Amino acid sequence: MNILLFGAPGAGKGTQSALLVERHRMHHISTGDLFRHAIKNQTPLGKQAKGFMDKGQLVPDEIVVGMVEEEFGKLHGKQFILDGFPRTVPQAKALESILNTHKMRIDKAVFLEVDQGLLMDRLTGRRVCRKCGAVFHVAAKPPKSAGRCDECGGELYQRDDDKAEVIKTRLEAYEASTAPLKAYYEEIGRLVVVDGTGEANQVFSRIESLLRA
Ligand code: AMP
């Protein structure tokens, strides 16, 4: 099965993708992770994306689509999970054409539904491991040892775009550009809406039972 996960920043896409990848051994394509990796390695792609990301804006469609096309070239028919792509209706249309080229399809577009107040709390409290990318939360999922990752001992940091002033722009970009994807996937009969509140494992169980349905 090939799935995509979408929802507002802080809805839990990254966390749920990691659980799905662990359970089903799917190939994980996260456009946010790909950009962060490119920025860390100071590639031309990273330099193009950084200015937009730092401001909490979406990276322009043509840059994102080009990067995703390249990732599909490396899939070799493996099942995949798309995390954070598409984020606009034009990206969703471009995805259809990439899928056609590779004779693949999206089976389910999973929308993680979370209300705005909870999103702010999740984003401002989120801490990420610099080494392995594991995600923590200062209150809801604190690490055993302050500032250190439970998995690998790496340093935990707050993403620049998780600072309060940038979050506002990200949520506005979500409302304007990403929220309309819900109607898009409903219309083509792929939409699955999942309640994204509660603990990660509870949300994961909901996703699993809807994927089986
Ligand atoms: P994420 O890790 O998914 O929250 O993405 C972090 C940031 O990367 C977003 O706020 C955007 O600036 C950029 N980004 C990731 N995926 C996309 C996309 N599909 N379209 C445009 N920008 C993206």
XYZ file of N, CA and C and ligand atoms in Angstrom:
662
model
N 0.828 -1.195 0.000
C 0.000 0.000 0.000
C 0.873 1.260 0.000
N 0.479 2.244 -0.777
C 1.193 3.529 -0.790
C 0.293 4.579 -0.150
N 0.858 5.306 0.823
C 0.004 6.291 1.481
C 0.689 7.645 1.594
N -0.136 8.656 1.748
C 0.441 9.951 2.084
C -0.237 10.465 3.340
N 0.545 11.199 4.125
C 0.044 11.774 5.378
C 0.070 13.277 5.232
N -1.050 13.917 5.538
C -1.020 15.373 5.517
C -1.814 15.933 6.683
N -1.599 17.222 6.927
C -2.244 17.865 8.069
C -1.429 19.094 8.414
N -1.876 19.829 9.415
C -1.204 21.072 9.800
C 0.172 20.765 10.391
N 1.051 21.793 10.443
C 2.312 21.597 11.154
C 1.989 21.189 12.591
N 2.648 20.171 13.104
C 2.393 19.721 14.469
C 1.288 18.684 14.568
N 0.699 18.293 13.447
C -0.390 17.308 13.498
C 0.134 15.906 13.809
N 1.435 15.700 13.644
C 2.020 14.393 13.983
C 2.423 13.570 12.767
N 2.597 14.227 11.628
C 2.954 13.494 10.404
C 4.267 12.724 10.569
N 5.269 13.415 11.096
C 6.593 12.785 11.232
C 6.543 11.601 12.186
N 5.883 11.798 13.336
C 5.793 10.741 14.344
C 5.053 9.534 13.792
N 3.918 9.778 13.136
C 3.121 8.658 12.613
C 3.833 7.980 11.437
N 4.542 8.760 10.638
C 5.285 8.154 9.528
C 6.328 7.187 10.082
N 7.026 7.630 11.133
C 8.076 6.781 11.707
C 7.467 5.460 12.189
N 6.276 5.530 12.816
C 5.629 4.304 13.310
C 5.200 3.406 12.142
N 4.679 4.021 11.099
C 4.247 3.237 9.924
C 5.447 2.570 9.237
N 6.542 3.330 9.149
C 7.748 2.790 8.506
C 8.264 1.597 9.304
N 8.251 1.747 10.637
C 8.749 0.671 11.502
C 7.887 -0.585 11.341
N 6.566 -0.397 11.306
C 5.657 -1.541 11.248
C 5.626 -2.191 9.864
N 5.612 -1.363 8.819
C 5.371 -1.906 7.473
C 6.582 -1.880 6.555
N 7.704 -1.360 7.068
C 8.934 -1.317 6.257
C 8.734 -0.578 4.932
N 7.953 0.497 4.985
C 7.746 1.254 3.750
C 8.887 2.247 3.579
N 9.063 2.722 2.350
C 10.074 3.734 2.092
C 9.493 5.097 2.495
N 10.233 5.852 3.291
C 9.724 7.116 3.833
C 10.255 8.300 3.014
N 9.347 9.078 2.461
C 9.775 10.297 1.754
C 9.198 11.493 2.495
N 10.070 12.197 3.234
C 9.642 13.398 3.953
C 10.320 14.603 3.304
N 9.532 15.479 2.706
C 10.147 16.626 2.017
C 10.818 17.562 3.031
N 10.240 17.701 4.226
C 10.868 18.542 5.258
C 12.243 17.986 5.620
N 12.334 16.663 5.839
C 13.632 16.035 6.176
C 14.623 16.198 5.024
N 14.137 16.042 3.798
C 15.042 16.175 2.638
C 15.612 17.592 2.570
N 14.757 18.582 2.829
C 15.253 19.964 2.821
C 16.242 20.201 3.968
N 15.910 19.685 5.166
C 16.819 19.908 6.301
C 18.180 19.256 6.036
N 18.156 18.091 5.398
C 19.391 17.384 5.065
C 20.197 18.230 4.052
N 19.489 18.767 3.061
C 20.159 19.582 2.028
C 20.751 20.852 2.649
N 20.047 21.421 3.621
C 20.546 22.640 4.281
C 21.805 22.317 5.095
N 21.740 21.199 5.803
C 22.883 20.782 6.631
C 24.124 20.588 5.745
N 23.909 20.026 4.556
C 25.033 19.763 3.647
C 25.333 20.933 2.706
N 24.627 22.026 2.923
C 24.845 23.262 2.151
C 24.831 23.034 0.635
N 23.893 22.222 0.184
C 23.767 21.979 -1.259
C 23.014 23.155 -1.902
N 23.073 23.268 -3.242
C 22.316 24.343 -3.902
C 20.825 24.273 -3.552
N 20.259 23.050 -3.485
C 18.852 22.885 -3.121
C 18.606 23.447 -1.715
N 19.516 23.115 -0.794
C 19.397 23.590 0.588
C 19.425 25.113 0.642
N 20.329 25.705 -0.165
C 20.429 27.181 -0.160
C 19.157 27.809 -0.692
N 18.547 27.155 -1.705
C 17.293 27.695 -2.260
C 16.170 27.611 -1.228
N 16.122 26.485 -0.497
C 14.984 26.231 0.396
C 15.066 27.011 1.708
N 16.291 27.264 2.175
C 16.488 27.773 3.534
C 15.710 29.074 3.815
N 15.792 30.021 2.899
C 15.146 31.319 3.124
C 13.652 31.165 3.360
N 13.015 30.292 2.586
C 11.575 30.076 2.737
C 11.283 29.396 4.072
N 12.062 28.351 4.360
C 11.794 27.589 5.588
C 11.988 28.448 6.830
N 13.067 29.238 6.851
C 13.339 30.079 8.027
C 12.190 31.036 8.300
N 11.517 31.451 7.230
C 10.402 32.408 7.430
C 9.080 31.683 7.692
N 9.095 30.359 7.601
C 7.852 29.604 7.820
C 6.997 29.523 6.567
N 7.590 29.911 5.420
C 6.823 29.868 4.162
C 7.033 28.526 3.468
N 6.113 28.219 2.547
C 6.294 27.017 1.746
C 7.387 27.262 0.710
N 8.165 26.235 0.432
C 9.150 26.289 -0.649
C 8.343 26.227 -1.956
N 8.739 27.008 -2.977
C 7.933 27.020 -4.207
C 7.735 25.624 -4.812
N 6.551 25.447 -5.407
C 6.156 24.131 -5.927
C 7.204 23.506 -6.848
N 7.765 24.310 -7.777
C 8.651 23.688 -8.773
C 9.900 23.093 -8.117
N 10.378 23.719 -7.034
C 11.572 23.197 -6.336
C 11.212 21.874 -5.646
N 10.073 21.872 -4.955
C 9.667 20.674 -4.204
C 9.387 19.520 -5.171
N 8.659 19.824 -6.244
C 8.266 18.764 -7.171
C 9.505 18.135 -7.818
N 10.479 18.969 -8.183
C 11.717 18.456 -8.788
C 12.413 17.497 -7.834
N 12.448 17.864 -6.557
C 13.114 17.022 -5.555
C 12.368 15.693 -5.383
N 11.036 15.756 -5.363
C 10.244 14.528 -5.184
C 10.386 13.613 -6.409
N 10.439 14.215 -7.584
C 10.636 13.413 -8.804
C 11.909 12.588 -8.689
N 12.959 13.237 -8.200
C 14.238 12.528 -8.031
C 14.095 11.371 -7.056
N 13.372 11.599 -5.956
C 13.194 10.535 -4.955
C 12.444 9.353 -5.549
N 11.448 9.629 -6.384
C 10.696 8.528 -7.000
C 11.579 7.711 -7.925
N 12.579 8.369 -8.495
C 13.527 7.655 -9.352
C 14.302 6.600 -8.582
N 14.402 6.781 -7.238
C 15.194 5.847 -6.421
C 14.336 4.763 -5.784
N 13.018 4.813 -6.004
C 12.106 3.896 -5.298
C 12.136 2.457 -5.799
N 12.299 2.310 -7.097
C 12.298 0.983 -7.727
C 11.103 0.140 -7.288
N 9.922 0.738 -7.333
C 8.694 -0.010 -7.076
C 8.397 -0.315 -5.615
N 9.237 0.183 -4.681
C 8.972 -0.097 -3.259
C 7.726 0.655 -2.778
N 7.034 0.094 -1.786
C 5.893 0.814 -1.188
C 6.426 2.044 -0.471
N 5.650 3.101 -0.460
C 6.182 4.327 0.129
C 5.139 5.028 0.994
N 5.680 5.899 1.851
C 4.821 6.806 2.592
C 5.325 8.226 2.350
N 4.440 9.070 1.895
C 4.792 10.474 1.646
C 4.396 11.292 2.867
N 5.351 12.048 3.389
C 5.134 12.794 4.631
C 5.425 14.273 4.348
N 4.374 15.082 4.323
C 4.575 16.518 4.088
C 4.586 16.902 2.616
N 4.273 15.994 1.771
C 4.112 16.259 0.336
C 2.951 15.423 -0.157
N 2.015 15.964 -0.911
C 1.937 17.355 -1.352
C 1.431 18.283 -0.249
N 1.697 19.566 -0.442
C 1.218 20.578 0.503
C 0.383 21.635 -0.205
N 0.224 21.505 -1.507
C -0.619 22.439 -2.265
C -1.354 21.601 -3.320
N -2.444 22.151 -3.843
C -3.169 21.414 -4.889
C -2.301 21.241 -6.151
N -1.569 22.285 -6.609
C -0.681 22.041 -7.758
C 0.347 20.922 -7.490
N 0.847 20.812 -6.262
C 1.767 19.700 -5.952
C 1.042 18.362 -6.060
N -0.222 18.329 -5.617
C -0.986 17.073 -5.685
C -1.178 16.657 -7.145
N -1.409 17.642 -8.010
C -1.586 17.326 -9.435
C -0.268 16.858 -10.039
N 0.832 17.526 -9.653
C 2.149 17.096 -10.151
C 2.450 15.678 -9.675
N 2.028 15.370 -8.446
C 2.249 14.015 -7.921
C 1.528 12.982 -8.783
N 0.306 13.294 -9.203
C -0.434 12.347 -10.052
C 0.380 12.030 -11.298
N 0.993 13.051 -11.876
C 1.728 12.777 -13.106
C 3.018 12.002 -12.816
N 3.670 12.262 -11.683
C 4.864 11.460 -11.310
C 4.444 9.995 -11.118
N 3.304 9.803 -10.447
C 2.827 8.437 -10.180
C 2.512 7.720 -11.491
N 1.875 8.431 -12.414
C 1.565 7.822 -13.715
C 2.831 7.349 -14.412
N 3.859 8.204 -14.371
C 5.131 7.845 -15.001
C 5.674 6.537 -14.431
N 5.518 6.376 -13.114
C 6.080 5.185 -12.449
C 5.058 4.059 -12.296
N 3.895 4.248 -12.925
C 2.819 3.245 -12.848
C 2.519 2.867 -11.388
N 2.352 3.905 -10.581
C 2.041 3.690 -9.166
C 0.798 4.492 -8.833
N 0.257 4.270 -7.614
C -0.874 5.084 -7.178
C -0.834 5.282 -5.665
N -1.567 6.308 -5.226
C -1.754 6.518 -3.788
C -3.017 5.754 -3.416
N -2.917 4.884 -2.402
C -4.111 4.152 -1.986
C -4.940 4.959 -1.000
N -4.255 5.606 -0.049
C -4.995 6.404 0.944
C -4.246 7.706 1.220
N -5.019 8.786 1.303
C -4.468 10.076 1.718
C -4.985 10.317 3.135
N -4.103 10.167 4.112
C -4.514 10.227 5.515
C -4.372 11.656 6.039
N -5.498 12.231 6.431
C -5.494 13.589 6.991
C -5.520 13.495 8.510
N -4.498 14.064 9.160
C -4.438 14.043 10.624
C -5.086 15.317 11.155
N -6.198 15.136 11.839
C -6.989 16.286 12.294
C -6.651 16.642 13.744
N -6.197 17.885 13.942
C -5.827 18.347 15.293
C -6.216 19.819 15.403
N -6.784 20.225 16.561
C -7.193 21.639 16.602
C -6.022 22.575 16.892
N -6.246 23.840 16.530
C -5.174 24.842 16.489
C -4.420 25.025 17.822
N -5.167 25.026 18.947
C -4.539 25.241 20.254
C -3.514 24.154 20.547
N -3.873 22.928 20.249
C -2.978 21.798 20.490
C -1.761 21.852 19.563
N -1.972 22.332 18.344
C -0.850 22.433 17.394
C 0.233 23.356 17.952
N -0.180 24.520 18.469
C 0.780 25.491 19.017
C 1.584 24.842 20.132
N 0.886 24.139 21.020
C 1.553 23.516 22.150
C 2.554 22.456 21.680
N 2.123 21.656 20.703
C 3.016 20.605 20.203
C 4.257 21.186 19.544
N 4.059 22.267 18.771
C 5.189 22.823 18.009
C 6.174 23.559 18.909
N 5.646 24.381 19.844
C 6.576 25.156 20.674
C 7.340 24.236 21.635
N 6.727 23.093 22.016
C 7.389 22.180 22.954
C 8.221 21.098 22.276
N 8.195 21.049 20.953
C 8.893 19.965 20.244
C 10.415 20.139 20.315
N 11.111 19.055 20.566
C 12.579 19.046 20.519
C 12.994 17.836 19.679
N 14.025 18.033 18.855
C 14.419 16.995 17.899
C 15.885 16.635 18.123
N 16.198 15.360 17.938
C 17.600 14.939 18.093
C 18.390 15.337 16.855
N 19.513 16.020 17.085
C 20.356 16.474 15.983
C 20.970 15.298 15.228
N 21.151 14.171 15.951
C 21.858 13.041 15.345
C 20.910 12.087 14.611
N 19.828 11.638 15.293
C 19.001 10.587 14.673
C 17.600 11.072 14.294
N 17.257 12.314 14.651
C 15.958 12.860 14.240
C 14.792 12.451 15.137
N 15.042 11.687 16.207
C 13.946 11.291 17.111
C 13.287 12.558 17.688
N 11.960 12.453 17.889
C 11.209 13.649 18.306
C 10.739 13.507 19.755
N 10.923 14.581 20.544
C 10.477 14.626 21.946
C 9.601 15.852 22.146
N 9.017 15.930 23.356
C 8.244 17.126 23.694
C 8.543 17.463 25.147
N 8.777 18.757 25.417
C 9.226 19.142 26.760
C 8.272 18.665 27.860
N 6.964 18.641 27.577
C 6.009 18.211 28.609
C 5.439 16.823 28.322
N 5.014 16.581 27.088
C 4.287 15.343 26.789
C 5.210 14.135 26.609
N 6.452 14.377 26.161
C 7.374 13.251 25.971
C 8.799 13.729 26.262
N 9.054 14.046 27.545
C 10.386 14.572 27.862
C 11.443 13.463 27.774
N 12.668 13.802 27.396
C 13.722 12.781 27.369
C 14.095 12.382 28.805
N 14.665 11.189 28.973
C 15.024 10.739 30.334
C 16.101 11.643 30.920
N 17.048 12.067 30.069
C 18.094 12.954 30.560
C 17.978 14.275 29.788
N 17.895 15.400 30.530
C 17.561 16.693 29.900
C 18.461 17.021 28.715
N 17.863 17.366 27.592
C 18.618 17.818 26.419
C 19.300 16.709 25.639
N 19.098 15.447 26.043
C 19.774 14.317 25.369
C 18.755 13.322 24.834
N 19.038 12.780 23.679
C 18.133 11.824 23.038
C 18.171 10.469 23.747
N 16.981 9.900 24.018
C 16.901 8.570 24.657
C 17.445 7.475 23.743
N 17.321 7.697 22.429
C 17.686 6.638 21.476
C 19.203 6.550 21.280
N 19.841 7.734 21.075
C 21.257 7.688 20.664
C 22.151 8.619 21.481
N 21.572 9.352 22.430
C 22.382 10.258 23.259
C 22.712 11.574 22.575
N 22.201 11.765 21.349
C 22.478 13.003 20.607
C 21.863 14.222 21.284
N 22.309 15.392 20.850
C 21.822 16.641 21.446
C 20.430 16.966 20.905
N 19.525 17.382 21.788
C 18.182 17.784 21.352
C 18.176 19.284 21.071
N 17.476 19.696 20.039
C 17.402 21.120 19.716
C 15.989 21.493 19.287
N 15.732 22.781 19.310
C 14.435 23.276 18.828
C 14.615 23.752 17.397
N 13.808 23.227 16.477
C 13.895 23.667 15.088
C 13.652 25.179 15.009
N 14.407 25.875 14.146
C 14.229 27.328 14.018
C 12.787 27.662 13.679
N 12.166 26.795 12.852
C 10.797 27.121 12.440
C 9.754 26.679 13.471
N 10.201 26.172 14.624
C 9.272 25.879 15.725
C 9.236 27.014 16.743
N 9.877 28.138 16.418
C 9.808 29.295 17.326
C 8.473 30.002 17.071
N 7.900 30.551 18.164
C 6.519 31.068 18.114
C 6.252 32.003 16.930
N 7.208 32.902 16.624
C 6.945 33.916 15.583
C 6.853 33.273 14.188
N 7.575 32.172 13.981
C 7.558 31.518 12.664
C 6.334 30.589 12.548
N 5.918 30.020 13.679
C 4.780 29.084 13.667
C 3.535 29.745 13.099
N 3.343 31.023 13.438
C 2.147 31.735 12.972
C 2.105 31.726 11.435
N 3.236 32.032 10.806
C 3.294 32.046 9.331
C 3.052 30.644 8.783
N 3.606 29.618 9.447
C 3.427 28.237 8.956
C 1.949 27.845 9.013
N 1.280 28.244 10.096
C -0.141 27.877 10.204
C -0.976 28.622 9.164
N -0.582 29.864 8.867
C -1.302 30.616 7.824
C -1.087 29.958 6.451
N 0.147 29.548 6.195
C 0.451 28.885 4.905
C -0.344 27.585 4.804
N -0.468 26.901 5.936
C -1.254 25.658 5.945
C -2.712 25.944 5.561
N -3.311 26.938 6.235
C -4.726 27.245 5.972
C -4.948 27.627 4.516
N -4.050 28.461 3.994
C -4.252 28.980 2.640
C -3.976 27.919 1.579
N -2.936 27.110 1.761
C -2.476 26.247 0.659
C -2.690 24.756 0.873
N -2.589 24.288 2.122
C -2.616 22.837 2.347
C -4.020 22.342 2.711
N -4.773 23.142 3.483
C -6.111 22.694 3.891
C -6.988 22.311 2.688
N -6.889 23.029 1.542
C -7.726 22.645 0.390
C -7.461 21.232 -0.146
N -6.359 20.612 0.273
C -6.072 19.242 -0.198
C -7.107 18.242 0.310
N -7.760 18.605 1.419
C -8.752 17.695 1.990
C -9.880 17.480 0.977
N -10.363 18.585 0.422
C -11.440 18.480 -0.574
C -10.937 17.764 -1.825
N -9.687 18.023 -2.185
C -9.103 17.398 -3.390
C -9.113 15.867 -3.251
N -8.623 15.374 -2.117
C -8.544 13.908 -1.964
C -9.911 13.282 -1.687
N -10.815 14.080 -1.126
C -12.175 13.567 -0.942
C -12.810 13.327 -2.316
N -12.616 14.311 -3.183
C -13.218 14.235 -4.514
C -12.713 13.026 -5.301
N -11.431 12.685 -5.133
C -10.936 11.536 -5.907
C -11.025 10.224 -5.101
N -11.748 10.301 -3.969
C -12.078 9.070 -3.248
C -10.932 8.417 -2.487
N -9.944 9.209 -2.080
C -8.799 8.625 -1.362
C -8.705 9.102 0.090
N -9.544 10.043 0.486
C -9.379 10.694 1.790
C -9.758 9.780 2.960
N -8.874 9.747 3.959
C -9.165 9.085 5.229
C -8.872 10.112 6.318
N -9.874 10.441 7.144
C -9.654 11.435 8.201
C -9.426 10.716 9.525
N -8.328 11.084 10.183
C -7.980 10.432 11.454
C -7.882 11.498 12.542
N -8.478 11.199 13.694
C -8.359 12.086 14.847
C -6.897 12.021 15.329
N -6.198 13.164 15.236
C -4.770 13.175 15.566
C -4.490 13.585 16.997
N -5.521 13.651 17.857
C -5.276 14.035 19.252
C -4.983 12.784 20.091
N -4.335 13.013 21.232
C -4.017 11.881 22.109
C -2.589 11.420 21.897
N -2.266 10.284 22.510
C -0.883 9.790 22.439
C -0.580 9.206 21.079
N 0.697 9.229 20.724
C 1.119 8.764 19.389
C 0.620 7.343 19.104
N 0.697 6.468 20.112
C 0.286 5.075 19.861
C -1.217 4.933 19.636
N -1.987 5.808 20.316
C -3.447 5.789 20.094
C -3.760 6.224 18.668
N -3.094 7.300 18.229
C -3.332 7.812 16.867
C -2.926 6.735 15.859
N -1.808 6.082 16.162
C -1.318 5.044 15.255
C -2.340 3.908 15.131
N -2.946 3.504 16.247
C -3.960 2.432 16.193
C -5.133 2.862 15.325
N -5.520 4.149 15.461
C -6.636 4.634 14.618
C -6.249 4.552 13.146
N -5.032 4.964 12.824
C -4.599 4.925 11.421
C -4.609 3.474 10.932
N -4.049 2.589 11.733
C -3.971 1.183 11.316
C -5.357 0.607 11.040
N -6.331 0.916 11.914
C -7.640 0.299 11.677
C -8.320 0.918 10.457
N -8.069 2.210 10.202
C -8.660 2.813 8.993
C -7.978 2.318 7.719
N -6.702 2.027 7.814
C -6.001 1.513 6.622
C -6.490 0.106 6.280
N -6.864 -0.636 7.322
C -7.362 -2.005 7.084
C -8.767 -2.002 6.505
N -9.528 -0.902 6.800
C -10.948 -0.884 6.412
C -11.136 -0.888 4.896
P 7.994 19.772 7.770
O 9.208 19.133 8.317
O 7.153 18.852 6.954
O 7.200 20.513 8.837
O 8.507 20.911 6.751
C 9.310 21.985 7.198
C 9.313 23.103 6.153
O 9.833 22.605 4.911
C 7.942 23.668 5.782
O 7.503 24.655 6.699
C 8.240 24.245 4.397
O 8.958 25.459 4.488
C 9.181 23.208 3.815
N 8.422 22.146 3.095
C 8.376 20.818 3.402
N 7.596 20.152 2.530
C 7.131 21.082 1.664
C 6.244 21.023 0.554
N 5.671 19.868 0.171
N 5.974 22.178 -0.102
C 6.534 23.347 0.267
N 7.354 23.468 1.311
C 7.662 22.361 2.013
